[in-house]
Short mmCIF file of C-alpha atoms in Angstrom, two decimals:
data_model
loop_
_atom_site.label_atom_id
_atom_site.label_comp_id
_atom_site.label_asym_id
_atom_site.label_seq_id
_atom_site.Cartn_x
_atom_site.Cartn_y
_atom_site.Cartn_z
CA MET A 1 -58.38 -49.89 -97.65
CA THR A 2 -60.90 -51.55 -100.32
CA ARG A 3 -63.61 -53.03 -98.12
CA ALA A 4 -65.99 -53.84 -101.67
CA ARG A 5 -64.63 -57.18 -102.57
CA PRO A 6 -64.96 -57.86 -106.46
CA ILE A 7 -66.97 -61.26 -106.87
CA GLY A 8 -65.92 -63.77 -109.09
CA PRO A 9 -67.46 -65.78 -111.80
CA ARG A 10 -70.07 -68.17 -110.43
CA ALA A 11 -68.76 -71.60 -110.46
CA THR A 12 -72.07 -73.78 -110.49
CA ARG A 13 -70.31 -76.21 -112.51
CA ALA A 14 -67.16 -76.67 -110.29
CA GLY A 15 -69.44 -78.56 -107.65
CA ALA A 16 -70.64 -77.24 -104.31
CA LEU A 17 -66.78 -77.12 -102.94
CA GLY A 18 -65.76 -75.10 -105.99
CA ALA A 19 -68.55 -72.69 -105.34
CA PHE A 20 -68.05 -72.60 -101.73
CA VAL A 21 -64.30 -71.55 -102.17
CA GLU A 22 -65.45 -69.11 -105.05
CA ARG A 23 -67.76 -67.44 -102.37
CA ALA A 24 -65.56 -68.13 -99.44
CA GLY A 25 -64.64 -64.14 -100.15
CA ASP A 26 -68.11 -63.13 -99.62
CA VAL A 27 -68.18 -64.48 -96.36
CA GLY A 28 -66.86 -61.30 -94.72
CA ALA A 29 -68.87 -58.92 -96.68
CA LEU A 30 -71.82 -61.17 -95.66
CA LEU A 31 -71.12 -60.83 -91.91
CA ARG A 32 -70.41 -57.20 -92.17
CA GLY A 33 -73.26 -56.25 -94.76
CA GLU A 34 -70.97 -54.82 -96.81
CA GLY A 35 -70.60 -54.30 -100.65
CA GLU A 36 -73.48 -56.82 -102.24
CA HIS A 37 -74.33 -57.72 -99.27
CA ALA A 38 -75.21 -54.18 -97.73
CA PRO A 39 -78.72 -53.92 -96.79
CA ASP A 40 -79.28 -50.99 -99.18
CA ALA A 41 -77.36 -52.45 -102.16
CA GLU A 42 -79.07 -52.39 -105.32
CA ARG A 43 -78.87 -55.88 -106.63
CA VAL A 44 -80.09 -58.57 -104.35
CA PRO A 45 -77.24 -61.09 -104.44
CA TRP A 46 -80.02 -64.18 -104.71
CA SER A 47 -77.69 -66.65 -105.68
CA SER A 48 -74.22 -65.83 -103.67
CA LEU A 49 -77.02 -65.89 -100.30
CA CYS A 50 -78.34 -69.29 -101.49
CA ALA A 51 -74.71 -71.04 -102.69
CA LEU A 52 -73.37 -69.84 -98.95
CA ALA A 53 -76.14 -71.38 -97.21
CA PHE A 54 -76.34 -74.29 -99.12
CA THR A 55 -72.64 -74.88 -98.82
CA SER A 56 -71.92 -74.04 -95.54
CA ALA A 57 -74.92 -76.50 -93.98
CA LEU A 58 -73.64 -79.16 -96.31
CA LEU A 59 -70.21 -79.23 -94.82
CA HIS A 60 -71.08 -78.17 -91.01
CA GLY A 61 -73.42 -81.42 -91.81
CA ALA A 62 -70.72 -83.80 -92.70
CA VAL A 63 -68.95 -82.47 -89.58
CA VAL A 64 -71.94 -82.87 -87.38
CA GLY A 65 -72.55 -86.61 -88.37
CA SER A 66 -69.04 -87.55 -87.97
CA PHE A 67 -69.49 -88.52 -84.20
CA GLY A 68 -69.16 -92.15 -84.71
CA MET A 69 -67.03 -92.47 -87.27
CA ARG A 70 -69.74 -93.70 -89.52
CA PRO A 71 -68.92 -92.07 -93.15
CA MET A 72 -72.88 -92.95 -94.15
CA GLN A 73 -74.32 -91.01 -91.27
CA SER A 74 -72.04 -88.14 -92.15
CA ALA A 75 -73.29 -88.49 -95.75
CA PHE A 76 -76.91 -88.44 -94.76
CA SER A 77 -76.18 -85.18 -92.05
CA ALA A 78 -74.88 -83.39 -95.01
CA VAL A 79 -77.71 -83.93 -96.83
CA LYS A 80 -80.15 -83.25 -94.08
CA LEU A 81 -78.90 -79.94 -92.55
CA PRO A 82 -79.76 -78.01 -96.10
CA LEU A 83 -82.79 -79.71 -96.27
CA LEU A 84 -83.73 -78.36 -92.73
CA LEU A 85 -82.60 -74.79 -93.56
CA ALA A 86 -84.48 -75.28 -97.02
CA LEU A 87 -87.37 -76.39 -96.28
CA SER A 88 -88.26 -74.53 -93.01
CA THR A 89 -87.59 -71.48 -94.57
CA LEU A 90 -90.01 -72.71 -97.90
CA LEU A 91 -92.58 -73.68 -95.80
CA CYS A 92 -92.87 -70.43 -93.40
CA LEU A 93 -92.49 -68.09 -96.80
CA PRO A 94 -96.12 -68.02 -97.78
CA ASN A 95 -97.45 -67.00 -94.41
CA PHE A 96 -94.26 -64.40 -94.31
CA TYR A 97 -95.59 -63.16 -97.57
CA ALA A 98 -98.95 -62.85 -96.58
CA VAL A 99 -98.51 -61.27 -93.17
CA ASN A 100 -96.45 -58.60 -95.03
CA ALA A 101 -99.13 -57.86 -97.49
CA VAL A 102 -101.96 -57.64 -94.70
CA LEU A 103 -99.88 -55.08 -92.67
CA GLY A 104 -99.15 -52.98 -95.94
CA LEU A 105 -95.67 -53.53 -96.47
CA ARG A 106 -95.73 -55.47 -99.99
CA ASP A 107 -93.59 -52.64 -101.42
CA ASP A 108 -90.75 -53.60 -99.11
CA PHE A 109 -91.35 -57.36 -99.38
CA ARG A 110 -88.41 -57.84 -101.43
CA ALA A 111 -86.14 -56.43 -98.90
CA ALA A 112 -87.84 -58.35 -96.47
CA LEU A 113 -87.09 -61.86 -98.04
CA ARG A 114 -83.76 -60.38 -98.71
CA ALA A 115 -83.17 -59.75 -94.46
CA VAL A 116 -84.61 -63.43 -94.18
CA LEU A 117 -82.28 -65.13 -96.64
CA ALA A 118 -78.71 -63.31 -95.40
CA ALA A 119 -80.14 -64.20 -92.09
CA GLN A 120 -80.21 -68.00 -92.87
CA ALA A 121 -76.85 -67.55 -94.83
CA THR A 122 -75.62 -66.23 -91.69
CA VAL A 123 -76.87 -69.24 -89.53
CA ALA A 124 -75.30 -71.73 -92.01
CA VAL A 125 -71.85 -70.01 -91.88
CA ALA A 126 -71.70 -69.17 -88.59
CA LEU A 127 -72.38 -73.04 -88.24
CA LEU A 128 -69.66 -74.33 -90.37
CA SER A 129 -67.22 -71.63 -88.57
CA GLU A 130 -68.01 -73.86 -85.20
CA ALA A 131 -67.50 -77.24 -87.05
CA PRO A 132 -63.83 -77.02 -85.41
CA LEU A 133 -65.41 -76.52 -81.86
CA VAL A 134 -68.09 -79.89 -82.61
CA LEU A 135 -64.95 -81.75 -83.74
CA LEU A 136 -62.90 -80.71 -80.71
CA ALA A 137 -66.03 -82.06 -78.48
CA TYR A 138 -66.12 -85.29 -80.55
CA ALA A 139 -62.67 -86.04 -79.91
CA SER A 140 -62.91 -85.46 -76.24
CA THR A 141 -66.13 -87.54 -75.54
CA THR A 142 -67.22 -91.06 -76.36
CA SER A 143 -70.80 -89.62 -74.78
CA TYR A 144 -73.82 -89.19 -77.16
CA PRO A 145 -75.60 -86.74 -74.91
CA PHE A 146 -72.57 -84.91 -74.70
CA ALA A 147 -72.19 -84.61 -78.31
CA ILE A 148 -76.30 -83.51 -78.63
CA VAL A 149 -75.49 -80.82 -76.05
CA ALA A 150 -72.62 -79.38 -77.82
CA ASN A 151 -74.15 -79.62 -81.38
CA GLY A 152 -77.19 -77.57 -79.45
CA ALA A 153 -75.03 -74.99 -77.91
CA CYS A 154 -73.11 -73.99 -81.70
CA PHE A 155 -77.28 -74.18 -83.45
CA ALA A 156 -77.92 -71.58 -80.59
CA LEU A 157 -75.06 -69.90 -81.48
CA ALA A 158 -75.75 -69.58 -84.70
CA SER A 159 -79.14 -68.54 -84.54
CA ALA A 160 -77.87 -65.45 -82.58
CA CYS A 161 -75.79 -64.32 -85.61
CA GLY A 162 -78.57 -64.74 -87.69
CA GLN A 163 -80.64 -62.61 -85.43
CA VAL A 164 -77.77 -60.17 -85.65
CA VAL A 165 -77.79 -59.92 -89.93
CA LEU A 166 -81.74 -59.69 -89.49
CA GLY A 167 -81.53 -57.02 -87.32
CA ARG A 168 -79.23 -55.41 -89.00
CA HIS A 169 -81.66 -55.50 -92.46
CA TYR A 170 -84.76 -54.72 -90.21
CA ARG A 171 -83.50 -51.71 -88.29
CA ARG A 172 -83.91 -49.97 -92.04
CA LEU A 173 -87.23 -51.43 -92.45
CA VAL A 174 -88.41 -50.76 -88.84
CA GLU A 175 -87.25 -47.26 -89.38
CA LYS A 176 -89.37 -46.67 -92.32
CA ASP A 177 -92.43 -48.33 -91.11
CA PRO A 178 -92.70 -49.67 -87.26
CA ARG A 179 -95.17 -52.21 -88.49
CA HIS A 180 -91.69 -54.37 -90.15
CA ALA A 181 -90.93 -55.05 -86.09
CA LEU A 182 -94.30 -56.99 -86.11
CA ALA A 183 -93.76 -58.66 -89.50
CA ARG A 184 -90.02 -59.58 -87.82
CA ARG A 185 -91.74 -61.23 -85.04
CA ALA A 186 -94.48 -63.13 -86.58
CA TRP A 187 -91.90 -64.49 -89.16
CA LEU A 188 -89.29 -65.88 -85.82
CA VAL A 189 -92.40 -67.34 -83.95
CA LEU A 190 -93.73 -69.25 -86.97
CA TYR A 191 -90.12 -70.35 -88.21
CA VAL A 192 -89.32 -71.20 -84.82
CA PHE A 193 -92.15 -73.43 -84.59
CA VAL A 194 -91.86 -75.31 -87.79
CA ALA A 195 -88.07 -75.81 -87.42
CA ILE A 196 -88.29 -77.40 -84.58
CA GLN A 197 -90.71 -79.74 -85.90
CA LEU A 198 -88.70 -80.40 -89.22
CA ALA A 199 -85.68 -80.83 -87.18
CA TRP A 200 -87.12 -84.00 -85.03
CA MET A 201 -88.71 -84.99 -88.32
CA LEU A 202 -84.88 -85.26 -89.76
CA ARG A 203 -83.01 -86.57 -87.04
CA PRO A 204 -80.84 -88.31 -86.36
CA PHE A 205 -78.26 -85.53 -87.23
CA VAL A 206 -75.39 -86.78 -84.82
CA GLY A 207 -76.40 -90.25 -84.99
CA ASP A 208 -76.14 -92.56 -81.71
CA PRO A 209 -72.89 -95.09 -82.47
CA GLY A 210 -75.32 -97.84 -80.91
CA LEU A 211 -78.10 -97.76 -83.49
CA ALA A 212 -78.01 -98.44 -86.65
CA THR A 213 -76.87 -95.70 -89.28
CA ARG A 214 -80.56 -94.91 -91.20
CA PHE A 215 -81.37 -91.47 -92.94
CA PHE A 216 -84.68 -91.31 -90.36
CA ARG A 217 -85.67 -92.81 -87.10
CA ALA A 218 -87.14 -96.13 -87.55
CA GLU A 219 -90.07 -95.20 -85.69
CA PRO A 220 -92.86 -93.12 -87.75
CA PHE A 221 -92.97 -89.74 -88.03
CA SER A 222 -94.33 -87.85 -84.76
CA ASN A 223 -94.89 -84.52 -83.59
CA ALA A 224 -92.27 -82.98 -81.47
CA TYR A 225 -94.33 -81.30 -79.52
CA VAL A 226 -96.86 -83.93 -78.68
CA VAL A 227 -93.49 -85.90 -77.62
CA VAL A 228 -92.46 -83.31 -75.03
CA LEU A 229 -96.06 -83.05 -73.72
CA ARG A 230 -96.42 -86.70 -73.34
CA THR A 231 -92.96 -86.90 -71.62
CA VAL A 232 -94.02 -83.96 -68.94
CA ALA A 233 -97.59 -85.57 -68.20
CA ALA A 234 -95.69 -89.14 -67.97
CA LEU A 235 -93.34 -87.18 -65.44
CA PHE A 236 -96.23 -86.14 -63.44
CA SER A 237 -98.25 -89.10 -63.41
CA GLY A 238 -95.62 -91.30 -62.72
CA ARG A 239 -94.38 -89.14 -59.54
CA GLY A 240 -98.07 -87.75 -58.60
CA MET B 1 -33.04 -66.77 -82.99
CA ARG B 2 -31.84 -63.12 -81.21
CA LEU B 3 -34.29 -61.35 -83.99
CA ASP B 4 -37.25 -63.59 -82.46
CA PHE B 5 -36.91 -62.48 -79.17
CA LEU B 6 -36.40 -58.64 -80.47
CA HIS B 7 -39.79 -59.06 -81.77
CA VAL B 8 -41.04 -60.11 -78.61
CA ASP B 9 -39.67 -57.32 -77.00
CA ARG B 10 -41.22 -54.64 -79.58
CA LEU B 11 -44.66 -57.08 -78.73
CA LEU B 12 -44.07 -56.61 -75.35
CA ARG B 13 -43.69 -52.87 -75.80
CA GLY B 14 -47.10 -52.37 -77.85
CA HIS B 15 -45.33 -51.64 -80.91
CA PHE B 16 -47.30 -53.67 -83.21
CA THR B 17 -50.48 -52.58 -81.68
CA ARG B 18 -50.65 -48.77 -81.80
CA PRO B 19 -54.32 -47.90 -81.13
CA ASP B 20 -54.11 -45.54 -84.32
CA ASP B 21 -53.30 -48.57 -86.64
CA LEU B 22 -56.16 -50.64 -84.85
CA ALA B 23 -58.72 -48.07 -85.10
CA ARG B 24 -57.88 -48.36 -88.67
CA GLY B 25 -58.12 -52.11 -88.64
CA GLU B 26 -54.53 -52.71 -89.42
CA ILE B 27 -52.17 -54.80 -87.55
CA ASP B 28 -48.39 -54.89 -89.09
CA VAL B 29 -46.93 -57.98 -87.69
CA PRO B 30 -44.15 -60.34 -88.65
CA THR B 31 -46.58 -63.40 -88.44
CA ARG B 32 -44.11 -66.18 -88.97
CA THR B 33 -41.56 -64.55 -86.67
CA LEU B 34 -44.25 -64.13 -83.83
CA ALA B 35 -45.39 -67.33 -84.18
CA LEU B 36 -42.48 -68.86 -84.01
CA ALA B 37 -41.21 -66.79 -81.02
CA ALA B 38 -44.37 -67.68 -79.81
CA ALA B 39 -43.90 -71.69 -79.81
CA LEU B 40 -40.44 -71.15 -78.63
CA LEU B 41 -41.39 -69.19 -75.63
CA GLY B 42 -44.36 -71.96 -74.87
CA ALA B 43 -41.80 -74.64 -75.53
CA SER B 44 -39.48 -73.21 -72.91
CA TYR B 45 -41.95 -73.36 -70.10
CA GLY B 46 -43.29 -76.36 -71.70
CA ALA B 47 -39.82 -78.10 -70.78
CA PHE B 48 -39.61 -76.26 -67.21
CA MET B 49 -43.03 -77.62 -66.29
CA GLY B 50 -42.11 -81.49 -67.29
CA LEU B 51 -39.18 -81.28 -65.34
CA TYR B 52 -40.86 -82.50 -62.53
CA GLY B 53 -42.28 -85.73 -64.89
CA ALA B 54 -38.25 -86.21 -65.29
CA LEU B 55 -37.49 -85.63 -61.43
CA ARG B 56 -40.97 -87.34 -59.63
CA PRO B 57 -40.38 -90.06 -56.95
CA GLY B 58 -41.54 -92.78 -59.31
CA HIS B 59 -41.61 -93.46 -62.74
CA ALA B 60 -39.42 -90.68 -63.72
CA SER B 61 -38.85 -90.01 -67.19
CA ALA B 62 -36.90 -87.72 -69.04
CA LEU B 63 -39.17 -87.76 -72.07
CA GLN B 64 -41.84 -85.86 -70.34
CA VAL B 65 -39.52 -82.47 -70.34
CA PHE B 66 -39.82 -83.17 -74.49
CA ALA B 67 -43.08 -83.95 -74.31
CA SER B 68 -44.34 -80.90 -72.32
CA ALA B 69 -42.17 -78.75 -74.47
CA VAL B 70 -43.81 -79.99 -77.32
CA LYS B 71 -47.53 -79.85 -76.08
CA VAL B 72 -47.34 -76.35 -74.21
CA PRO B 73 -47.16 -74.59 -77.97
CA LEU B 74 -49.56 -77.14 -79.43
CA LEU B 75 -52.00 -76.36 -76.79
CA PHE B 76 -52.31 -72.71 -77.71
CA LEU B 77 -51.60 -72.96 -81.57
CA LEU B 78 -54.32 -75.87 -81.54
CA THR B 79 -56.70 -73.45 -79.56
CA LEU B 80 -56.32 -70.87 -81.49
CA LEU B 81 -56.95 -72.86 -84.52
CA VAL B 82 -60.11 -74.07 -83.61
CA ALA B 83 -61.66 -71.11 -81.85
CA PHE B 84 -60.14 -68.93 -84.66
CA PRO B 85 -63.19 -69.18 -87.39
CA SER B 86 -66.08 -68.77 -84.53
CA LEU B 87 -64.24 -65.84 -83.03
CA TYR B 88 -63.76 -64.26 -86.76
CA VAL B 89 -67.28 -64.45 -87.39
CA LEU B 90 -68.38 -62.92 -84.30
CA SER B 91 -66.50 -60.01 -84.58
CA ALA B 92 -67.17 -59.34 -88.48
CA LEU B 93 -70.86 -59.75 -87.10
CA ALA B 94 -69.96 -56.93 -84.72
CA ASP B 95 -68.48 -54.67 -87.74
CA SER B 96 -64.81 -55.28 -86.66
CA ARG B 97 -63.01 -53.86 -89.58
CA LEU B 98 -60.05 -56.46 -89.24
CA SER B 99 -59.93 -58.99 -91.94
CA ALA B 100 -59.80 -62.64 -91.12
CA ARG B 101 -55.73 -62.08 -91.33
CA ASP B 102 -55.68 -59.38 -89.06
CA THR B 103 -57.88 -60.96 -86.58
CA LEU B 104 -55.30 -64.12 -86.77
CA ARG B 105 -52.48 -61.78 -86.16
CA LEU B 106 -54.26 -60.07 -83.13
CA LEU B 107 -54.99 -62.75 -81.31
CA LEU B 108 -51.35 -64.50 -82.26
CA CYS B 109 -49.84 -61.31 -80.54
CA ALA B 110 -52.25 -62.27 -77.79
CA ILE B 111 -50.87 -65.26 -77.31
CA ALA B 112 -47.48 -64.70 -77.76
CA THR B 113 -47.90 -61.89 -74.85
CA ASN B 114 -49.41 -64.60 -72.52
CA LEU B 115 -46.37 -66.97 -73.63
CA ALA B 116 -43.75 -64.54 -72.72
CA LEU B 117 -45.26 -63.73 -69.49
CA LEU B 118 -45.46 -67.85 -69.24
CA ALA B 119 -41.77 -68.36 -70.32
CA SER B 120 -41.03 -65.96 -67.56
CA PHE B 121 -42.22 -67.97 -64.63
CA GLY B 122 -40.19 -70.91 -66.13
CA PRO B 123 -37.41 -70.25 -63.58
CA VAL B 124 -39.69 -70.21 -60.83
CA THR B 125 -41.24 -73.69 -61.58
CA ALA B 126 -38.02 -75.14 -62.06
CA PHE B 127 -36.53 -73.89 -58.47
CA PHE B 128 -39.99 -75.17 -56.97
CA THR B 129 -39.99 -78.48 -59.05
CA LEU B 130 -36.15 -78.93 -57.81
CA SER B 131 -37.44 -78.29 -54.12
CA THR B 132 -40.61 -79.87 -53.73
CA GLN B 133 -41.87 -83.69 -53.72
CA SER B 134 -45.64 -82.75 -53.88
CA TYR B 135 -47.35 -83.67 -57.17
CA ALA B 136 -50.41 -81.40 -55.88
CA PHE B 137 -48.36 -78.45 -55.39
CA MET B 138 -47.08 -78.48 -58.72
CA VAL B 139 -50.47 -78.79 -60.68
CA VAL B 140 -51.38 -75.82 -58.05
CA LEU B 141 -48.42 -73.82 -59.11
CA ASP B 142 -48.57 -74.53 -62.89
CA VAL B 143 -52.32 -73.69 -63.02
CA PHE B 144 -51.66 -70.56 -61.06
CA PHE B 145 -48.85 -69.34 -63.43
CA PHE B 146 -51.15 -70.00 -66.65
CA ALA B 147 -53.91 -68.26 -65.02
CA THR B 148 -52.12 -65.56 -64.47
CA SER B 149 -50.18 -64.83 -67.72
CA GLY B 150 -52.99 -65.63 -69.60
CA LEU B 151 -54.84 -62.98 -67.74
CA VAL B 152 -52.27 -60.56 -69.18
CA GLY B 153 -53.23 -61.86 -72.50
CA LEU B 154 -56.70 -60.97 -72.07
CA VAL B 155 -55.82 -57.32 -70.46
CA PHE B 156 -53.90 -57.01 -74.06
CA LEU B 157 -56.61 -58.15 -75.81
CA ARG B 158 -58.98 -55.91 -74.11
CA ARG B 159 -56.98 -53.04 -74.66
CA ALA B 160 -56.60 -53.97 -78.64
CA LEU B 161 -60.09 -54.58 -78.96
CA ASN B 162 -61.42 -51.49 -77.53
CA HIS B 163 -58.94 -49.47 -79.89
CA VAL B 164 -60.53 -51.49 -82.80
CA PHE B 165 -63.93 -50.58 -82.02
CA ARG B 166 -63.26 -47.14 -81.56
CA GLY B 167 -61.93 -46.65 -84.61
CA ILE B 168 -65.88 -48.08 -86.12
CA ASP B 169 -67.25 -45.79 -84.48
CA ALA B 170 -65.17 -42.85 -85.39
CA GLN B 171 -66.14 -43.84 -88.95
CA PRO B 172 -69.50 -42.57 -90.90
CA ALA B 173 -71.89 -45.23 -91.13
CA PRO B 174 -71.62 -46.76 -94.26
CA THR B 175 -75.34 -47.42 -94.71
CA ALA B 176 -76.55 -43.88 -93.54
CA ALA B 177 -78.49 -43.73 -96.98
CA PRO B 178 -82.07 -44.18 -96.66
CA LEU B 179 -84.32 -46.55 -98.44
CA HIS B 180 -85.88 -44.52 -101.69
CA VAL B 181 -89.24 -44.13 -100.40
CA THR B 182 -91.14 -41.43 -100.39
CA THR B 183 -92.64 -41.88 -96.70
CA GLU B 184 -96.18 -39.97 -96.49
CA PRO B 185 -98.11 -40.32 -93.57
CA ASN B 186 -101.69 -41.47 -95.41
CA THR B 187 -100.43 -43.66 -98.03
CA PRO B 188 -101.40 -47.41 -97.54
CA GLY B 189 -97.97 -47.83 -96.82
CA GLY B 190 -97.48 -45.07 -94.34
CA THR B 191 -97.98 -45.46 -90.59
CA GLY B 192 -101.55 -43.55 -91.42
CA LEU B 193 -100.63 -41.30 -88.41
CA PRO B 194 -100.36 -37.26 -88.50
CA PRO B 195 -96.57 -36.51 -88.52
CA ALA B 196 -96.62 -35.63 -84.96
CA LEU B 197 -97.80 -38.92 -83.85
CA ALA B 198 -95.75 -41.19 -86.28
CA PRO B 199 -93.01 -42.65 -84.49
CA ALA B 200 -89.80 -40.72 -83.78
CA PRO B 201 -87.29 -42.01 -86.61
CA MET B 202 -84.09 -43.42 -85.29
CA PRO B 203 -81.56 -40.28 -84.47
CA THR B 204 -79.56 -40.12 -87.97
CA SER B 205 -76.29 -38.70 -86.72
CA PRO B 206 -73.50 -39.52 -88.68
CA SER B 207 -72.11 -42.27 -86.16
CA ARG B 208 -73.22 -45.19 -85.69
CA PRO B 209 -76.09 -45.82 -82.93
CA ARG B 210 -74.52 -47.86 -80.63
CA ALA B 211 -71.43 -46.93 -79.03
CA PRO B 212 -68.26 -48.57 -79.39
CA LYS B 213 -67.29 -49.73 -76.00
CA PRO B 214 -70.49 -52.18 -75.18
CA ARG B 215 -69.81 -53.79 -78.53
CA ALA B 216 -66.28 -54.18 -77.86
CA ARG B 217 -66.82 -55.64 -74.41
CA ALA B 218 -69.31 -58.27 -75.65
CA ILE B 219 -67.39 -59.30 -78.62
CA PHE B 220 -64.33 -59.57 -75.69
CA THR B 221 -66.55 -61.32 -73.65
CA VAL B 222 -67.95 -63.68 -76.03
CA TRP B 223 -64.53 -64.69 -77.32
CA ILE B 224 -63.00 -64.98 -73.76
CA LEU B 225 -65.81 -67.71 -73.24
CA ILE B 226 -65.18 -69.85 -76.31
CA TYR B 227 -61.71 -69.41 -76.19
CA ALA B 228 -61.56 -70.32 -72.46
CA VAL B 229 -63.46 -73.37 -73.09
CA VAL B 230 -61.26 -74.74 -76.27
CA GLY B 231 -58.56 -74.07 -74.22
CA ALA B 232 -59.75 -76.06 -70.80
CA GLN B 233 -60.68 -78.94 -73.02
CA MET B 234 -57.84 -79.12 -75.35
CA GLY B 235 -55.43 -78.77 -72.04
CA TRP B 236 -57.77 -82.10 -71.11
CA ILE B 237 -56.84 -83.85 -74.39
CA LEU B 238 -53.50 -82.98 -74.12
CA ARG B 239 -52.82 -83.97 -70.79
CA PRO B 240 -50.86 -85.19 -68.88
CA PHE B 241 -48.09 -82.07 -68.80
CA ILE B 242 -46.87 -82.65 -65.58
CA GLY B 243 -46.68 -86.21 -64.84
CA THR B 244 -48.36 -88.01 -62.00
CA PRO B 245 -45.85 -90.11 -59.82
CA GLU B 246 -48.27 -92.94 -60.01
CA ARG B 247 -48.19 -93.23 -63.45
CA GLU B 248 -45.56 -94.84 -66.57
CA PHE B 249 -44.78 -91.85 -68.82
CA THR B 250 -47.25 -91.74 -71.55
CA TRP B 251 -47.71 -89.48 -74.58
CA PHE B 252 -51.45 -89.17 -74.00
CA ARG B 253 -53.96 -90.28 -71.21
CA GLU B 254 -56.78 -92.03 -72.56
CA ARG B 255 -59.39 -90.71 -74.76
CA GLY B 256 -63.06 -90.22 -72.96
CA SER B 257 -64.27 -87.91 -69.95
CA ASN B 258 -63.52 -84.27 -71.02
CA PHE B 259 -62.50 -80.99 -69.02
CA PHE B 260 -66.58 -80.56 -68.04
CA GLU B 261 -67.39 -83.77 -66.63
CA ALA B 262 -64.18 -84.18 -64.75
CA PHE B 263 -64.64 -80.71 -63.34
CA PHE B 264 -68.07 -81.49 -62.09
CA LYS B 265 -67.28 -85.08 -60.76
CA ALA B 266 -64.46 -83.57 -58.93
CA LEU B 267 -67.08 -80.63 -57.58
CA GLY B 268 -69.38 -83.43 -56.82
CA GLN B 269 -66.70 -85.13 -55.02
CA LEU B 270 -65.91 -82.28 -52.92
CA PHE B 271 -69.34 -81.66 -51.48
CA SER B 272 -70.43 -85.10 -50.81
#
């Protein structure tokens, strides 16, 4: 049985969709950690990882934004979802490098970065695989909160998939030096912290049918954590 | 036609899902024939199910027989279509050797098994339809038959997955080669501990560190969860299947609400 699939020529000129179709054969390899996506493969498939992550996030974003059946919201969400993945990763990378360097893991940074990118690509691919579930949820309800919860559940599942791939890459690194476990944890904590705020800034992704279609919400940028704390405080002061 | 049911017979006897083939990650099934057989089996039960709508005390309509005969196979095949990408991604993440196509074949086998059993309940449903007026009784009976045959489909899938992941365990790990690094304890890159104190390396046995059974079980659990949720909701969208005596025949009921809202509303009403 041939397990490592030959990879076709890059199709950057054919546009995002063309590149995605070209890379579709890669998905199995990415998910199983085989071929050029094996944790110990010589060459790091940077372009393949980025293409998979970008196109999957783009397509899933379009699906997420289709709740109100408004093409503009779909287009906005298709732009925003890859933006969310890319920006949150980029914002945390300098710290990830610093943490690795301080822990004396600089020599493995290439492998660590590859682990992180593979995990992000997996999150995007897993999200896209859940797109039919999102569409089914949309088809069966007109409730905006239900649509939000359904999307939240899909994100949670996709993040868990990303962790599986991150774990697969990091198992080898931790075998080599246990301090990699600490670097991985530091990455995770910072990434979640940043991604939540970025997702808050980039909302709406689903698009409340009761509100006008906009790229960003009308109100100025706010801090997700402050909003949550204020809500909790209001809850207690209101009751007490 | 005759050939289709021969295939179903072979399926039920487990000829398509031999343990050795599954362990190698191969499923040799005549996919189209099996899908057609599944559709026919589902349609036959759907027709028996819709019989109540044709004979019901009020608003009797023979169209219900036809509608249900179309909807039951559609319910299963659409559920498969919607849930399949997630199911495949999850099993691939767990290192299943089944390709996307083979995963689809395996799920189709499980669904065909499920539908074969469901169809075998058809005459019983018809018998009760002819001898009872109660809509509620028919709902409970149909749910019971769906649940029973679903359970058999699950047992089939569970066994197959166990064989699939047992195959993985027997396979040497493809990533057994260590990183090309010399681990000297006192270099800045090392742990800085004498070898005796350094953390024990992972056991380097040729087999993968995780046992196959928990993995098969975890995948099975998640699959069932997704499939059940999608199936329940798909059934909700495609309703009515039986046809309540209080309403005219319709192909579909109004959009809105969902299986879970309705379920929790019903629960709330039970306790209020």
